[in-house]
Amino acid sequence: MNADLIMLEEKLTQLISLCQLLRAENLELRQELVRCQDDSKQLKENMELASQRLQALIERLPEGTL
């Protein structure tokens, strides 16, 4: 009986440690996701700006150049 309680306590300790590890990993992943979303937003904005600049350049080209 005492051995069973000790084994149960060890398994609970392992489970608690695993939960703490997974929570920390989850937090890191959430933070990384936010950074990636911010990067993606910035890249989209940069692409839109580049597209607008290219369009402005194309409109300034003389007729028949393209």
Tab-separated table of N, CA and C in Angstrom, residues 9-42:
chain	number	residue	atom	x	y	z
A	9	GLU	N	2.420	9.249	-6.020
A	9	GLU	CA	3.008	10.567	-5.773
A	9	GLU	C	4.047	10.904	-6.846
A	10	GLU	N	4.858	9.935	-7.229
A	10	GLU	CA	5.864	10.161	-8.270
A	10	GLU	C	5.201	10.467	-9.614
A	11	LYS	N	4.141	9.728	-9.915
A	11	LYS	CA	3.443	9.963	-11.178
A	11	LYS	C	2.768	11.331	-11.179
A	12	LEU	N	2.206	11.719	-10.054
A	12	LEU	CA	1.602	13.049	-9.956
A	12	LEU	C	2.653	14.141	-10.104
A	13	THR	N	3.799	13.938	-9.513
A	13	THR	CA	4.894	14.894	-9.633
A	13	THR	C	5.329	15.023	-11.091
A	14	GLN	N	5.427	13.895	-11.784
A	14	GLN	CA	5.781	13.915	-13.206
A	14	GLN	C	4.712	14.643	-14.018
A	15	LEU	N	3.466	14.375	-13.700
A	15	LEU	CA	2.354	15.006	-14.411
A	15	LEU	C	2.366	16.516	-14.195
A	16	ILE	N	2.583	16.936	-12.986
A	16	ILE	CA	2.649	18.368	-12.673
A	16	ILE	C	3.807	19.020	-13.414
A	17	SER	N	4.948	18.366	-13.431
A	17	SER	CA	6.111	18.896	-14.149
A	17	SER	C	5.823	19.010	-15.639
A	18	LEU	N	5.192	17.993	-16.187
A	18	LEU	CA	4.851	18.018	-17.605
A	18	LEU	C	3.865	19.144	-17.909
A	19	CYS	N	2.878	19.328	-17.043
A	19	CYS	CA	1.907	20.417	-17.233
A	19	CYS	C	2.599	21.778	-17.209
A	20	GLN	N	3.520	21.969	-16.282
A	20	GLN	CA	4.245	23.231	-16.198
A	20	GLN	C	5.081	23.455	-17.455
A	21	LEU	N	5.729	22.405	-17.925
A	21	LEU	CA	6.537	22.490	-19.136
A	21	LEU	C	5.659	22.848	-20.336
A	22	LEU	N	4.520	22.192	-20.455
A	22	LEU	CA	3.627	22.452	-21.571
A	22	LEU	C	3.035	23.857	-21.516
A	23	ARG	N	2.748	24.344	-20.326
A	23	ARG	CA	2.240	25.716	-20.194
A	23	ARG	C	3.285	26.728	-20.649
A	24	ALA	N	4.533	26.497	-20.244
A	24	ALA	CA	5.610	27.400	-20.650
A	24	ALA	C	5.799	27.351	-22.165
A	25	GLU	N	5.775	26.152	-22.722
A	25	GLU	CA	5.924	26.006	-24.165
A	25	GLU	C	4.752	26.671	-24.897
A	26	ASN	N	3.556	26.508	-24.379
A	26	ASN	CA	2.371	27.124	-24.964
A	26	ASN	C	2.499	28.650	-24.966
A	27	LEU	N	2.983	29.202	-23.881
A	27	LEU	CA	3.170	30.652	-23.792
A	27	LEU	C	4.177	31.114	-24.844
A	28	GLU	N	5.288	30.393	-24.969
A	28	GLU	CA	6.295	30.747	-25.969
A	28	GLU	C	5.704	30.688	-27.376
A	29	LEU	N	4.921	29.662	-27.639
A	29	LEU	CA	4.315	29.518	-28.961
A	29	LEU	C	3.314	30.632	-29.245
A	30	ARG	N	2.556	31.022	-28.238
A	30	ARG	CA	1.607	32.125	-28.417
A	30	ARG	C	2.349	33.429	-28.725
A	31	GLN	N	3.449	33.659	-28.018
A	31	GLN	CA	4.233	34.862	-28.258
A	31	GLN	C	4.851	34.838	-29.654
A	32	GLU	N	5.341	33.685	-30.067
A	32	GLU	CA	5.909	33.548	-31.410
A	32	GLU	C	4.838	33.769	-32.473
A	33	LEU	N	3.641	33.270	-32.229
A	33	LEU	CA	2.533	33.463	-33.165
A	33	LEU	C	2.221	34.947	-33.323
A	34	VAL	N	2.191	35.670	-32.233
A	34	VAL	CA	1.921	37.112	-32.294
A	34	VAL	C	3.014	37.815	-33.095
A	35	ARG	N	4.280	37.435	-32.857
A	35	ARG	CA	5.381	38.037	-33.621
A	35	ARG	C	5.241	37.728	-35.113
A	36	CYS	N	4.903	36.494	-35.427
A	36	CYS	CA	4.743	36.104	-36.830
A	36	CYS	C	3.578	36.841	-37.481
A	37	GLN	N	2.504	37.017	-36.742
A	37	GLN	CA	1.362	37.750	-37.276
A	37	GLN	C	1.726	39.210	-37.524
A	38	ASP	N	2.498	39.795	-36.608
A	38	ASP	CA	2.951	41.176	-36.791
A	38	ASP	C	3.860	41.282	-38.012
A	39	ASP	N	4.774	40.321	-38.157
A	39	ASP	CA	5.673	40.307	-39.313
A	39	ASP	C	4.878	40.182	-40.611
A	40	SER	N	3.896	39.300	-40.604
A	40	SER	CA	3.066	39.094	-41.792
A	40	SER	C	2.311	40.376	-42.149
A	41	LYS	N	1.775	41.033	-41.159
A	41	LYS	CA	1.056	42.286	-41.394
A	41	LYS	C	1.993	43.328	-41.993
A	42	GLN	N	3.196	43.432	-41.441
A	42	GLN	CA	4.170	44.404	-41.941
A	42	GLN	C	4.570	44.074	-43.374
